[in-house]
Amino acid sequence: MTAEPTGAGGVLEGIRVLDYGRFIAAPWCSALLADMGADVVRVEKRGGGEDRWVQSVTESGEGGTFLQCNRNKRSLTLDTTTDEGRQISRKLVERADIVVANMPAAGMRASGLDYDTLRAIKPDIILASATAYGEGGPYSDRIGFDGAGQVMSGAVYRQGLPEQPIRTVVPYADFGTALTLTIGVMMALYHRDRTGQGQHVEGALLPTALMLSNAFLIERDLLGTDKPRMGNQGASVAPCDLYRTKDDDWVLLQVAGQPMFKRWCRLVGRLDLFDDPRFADDDLRWKHGDELNAVMASWCAERTKADVLDALQAAKLPAAPMLSTREVLDDPHVQAMGYLQRVPFPGVGTGVPIVETPFRLSATPGVIRRRAPLLGEHTEEVLAEIGYGAADVDGLRRREIV
């Protein structure tokens, strides 16, 4: 079953996108374009892209990340290593506005997805490519996943336990690259509307990760020092940590600035700390953070999570409970805001909780119109749009082209 289309076509209605992406960076970019109304065709090899089957959660084998990153798309299977497959690709490019892919430049050229090849077919085409390290440097031909961006940006060097660096399990370099790539695509569309010219939009994991860890690099360059790894404690302020409560749960608190610090001192009954010169500003509080975090840890250990959160919220201090994955699904605010939408999928009776478009436009919001496609689900439909009849498609199937 497919989720029925709802609402207007979207701000990108009429824009055609060919998605040759895999895993996250390129597919999430094209998913956001699809949310906004673009017609996105995911082009897969006949056995399916590798990302389709990672961490399977459905009867047919699709993984959770695939379901998130490929909603609102149609699936075409195609063997692009054959002459007939390349001919079909050319016809698809002739009708497309945007091609999205993520692979090193050499792979793009081998697949006929490099910008020069594409614009020879369609002069105003926009190519959006995502790589690990960017084009033009000594690492450009290397492959890499999200973790490569994390560990090479300086971030992992600064995070974790004193004796153990820890990379973040959430693939923020991948998703961040998808977001920056999407911004670039929209800028390129705006430029094309004004000039009639296409262009190549490039995103990469390493510069995305560098963007997120840039303050660490500035600090190191100007001061010549690195702060130590401190677990969940703050990188520049205190008190800041995850604190265990009386009922064996966890609460996050982050205190920054003089007014907030004074409110915290009043809350924990330690106004003497506010006048202590060791805690006169954020830098000094971070330097002597062990003492402040110990005060907060003791205070939380005597109270339940609910009591801690009520008190912190009443004092206007930025705090939040640590939620399990189950608690996130059940959270009343997440449910009230509709951040996770139940999207039907074959064999999943309750539907799949898919995150909505992560930004909201008041007049032209993103919409999840359909679930992620089954492998090759729309092959006949897509080929019909470029002139292939049923008999043609049958022949292509016999010859294992689609």
mmCIF file of N, CA and C in Angstrom, residues 3 12 24 87 90 103 135 137 141 185 187 190 238 287 324 361 365-366 371 384 391 401:
data_model
loop_
_atom_site.group_PDB
_atom_site.id
_atom_site.type_symbol
_atom_site.label_atom_id
_atom_site.label_comp_id
_atom_site.label_asym_id
_atom_site.label_seq_id
_atom_site.Cartn_x
_atom_site.Cartn_y
_atom_site.Cartn_z
ATOM 1 N N ALA A 3 1.122 5.474 0.590
ATOM 2 C CA ALA A 3 0.454 6.615 1.190
ATOM 3 C C ALA A 3 -0.124 7.475 0.078
ATOM 4 N N LEU A 12 8.239 22.804 -5.401
ATOM 5 C CA LEU A 12 9.110 22.279 -6.462
ATOM 6 C C LEU A 12 8.350 21.412 -7.467
ATOM 7 N N ILE A 24 23.106 7.958 2.690
ATOM 8 C CA ILE A 24 22.427 9.083 3.327
ATOM 9 C C ILE A 24 22.619 10.413 2.602
ATOM 10 N N GLN A 87 21.495 4.201 -22.898
ATOM 11 C CA GLN A 87 20.546 4.931 -23.744
ATOM 12 C C GLN A 87 19.344 5.396 -22.923
ATOM 13 N N ARG A 90 20.377 8.308 -20.796
ATOM 14 C CA ARG A 90 20.441 9.551 -21.570
ATOM 15 C C ARG A 90 19.057 10.162 -21.741
ATOM 16 N N MET A 103 29.499 9.629 -5.089
ATOM 17 C CA MET A 103 30.604 8.706 -5.352
ATOM 18 C C MET A 103 31.818 9.552 -5.724
ATOM 19 N N GLU A 135 36.430 17.323 -4.232
ATOM 20 C CA GLU A 135 37.249 17.132 -5.429
ATOM 21 C C GLU A 135 38.419 18.112 -5.465
ATOM 22 N N GLY A 137 41.759 17.462 -4.228
ATOM 23 C CA GLY A 137 42.821 17.278 -3.251
ATOM 24 C C GLY A 137 43.380 15.868 -3.280
ATOM 25 N N ASP A 141 40.003 10.761 -4.371
ATOM 26 C CA ASP A 141 39.560 9.477 -4.910
ATOM 27 C C ASP A 141 39.296 8.444 -3.832
ATOM 28 N N VAL A 185 21.632 23.095 -4.012
ATOM 29 C CA VAL A 185 20.733 22.809 -5.132
ATOM 30 C C VAL A 185 19.711 23.924 -5.302
ATOM 31 N N MET A 187 20.030 27.024 -4.399
ATOM 32 C CA MET A 187 20.726 28.192 -4.934
ATOM 33 C C MET A 187 20.959 28.033 -6.433
ATOM 34 N N TYR A 190 17.765 28.659 -8.313
ATOM 35 C CA TYR A 190 17.508 30.102 -8.353
ATOM 36 C C TYR A 190 18.383 30.759 -9.419
ATOM 37 N N ALA A 238 30.087 25.511 32.565
ATOM 38 C CA ALA A 238 29.755 24.635 33.690
ATOM 39 C C ALA A 238 28.837 25.410 34.643
ATOM 40 N N LYS A 287 36.821 25.885 33.763
ATOM 41 C CA LYS A 287 38.113 25.466 34.320
ATOM 42 C C LYS A 287 37.939 24.772 35.662
ATOM 43 N N SER A 324 14.762 7.392 26.170
ATOM 44 C CA SER A 324 15.046 6.167 25.424
ATOM 45 C C SER A 324 14.363 6.267 24.067
ATOM 46 N N LEU A 361 7.454 25.384 6.277
ATOM 47 C CA LEU A 361 7.098 26.595 5.556
ATOM 48 C C LEU A 361 5.609 26.833 5.741
ATOM 49 N N PRO A 365 4.398 23.902 2.798
ATOM 50 C CA PRO A 365 5.109 22.923 3.632
ATOM 51 C C PRO A 365 5.472 21.662 2.868
ATOM 52 N N GLY A 366 6.503 20.988 3.343
ATOM 53 C CA GLY A 366 6.838 19.683 2.807
ATOM 54 C C GLY A 366 5.806 18.652 3.221
ATOM 55 N N ARG A 371 5.199 6.361 0.571
ATOM 56 C CA ARG A 371 6.255 5.611 1.248
ATOM 57 C C ARG A 371 7.455 5.420 0.348
ATOM 58 N N ALA A 384 7.587 4.330 -19.383
ATOM 59 C CA ALA A 384 6.492 4.773 -20.245
ATOM 60 C C ALA A 384 6.579 6.273 -20.500
ATOM 61 N N ALA A 391 5.547 -3.858 -24.366
ATOM 62 C CA ALA A 391 6.356 -4.871 -25.053
ATOM 63 C C ALA A 391 7.842 -4.525 -24.954
ATOM 64 N N ILE A 401 18.051 -5.814 -18.596
ATOM 65 C CA ILE A 401 18.445 -4.400 -18.593
ATOM 66 C C ILE A 401 17.762 -3.690 -17.432
#
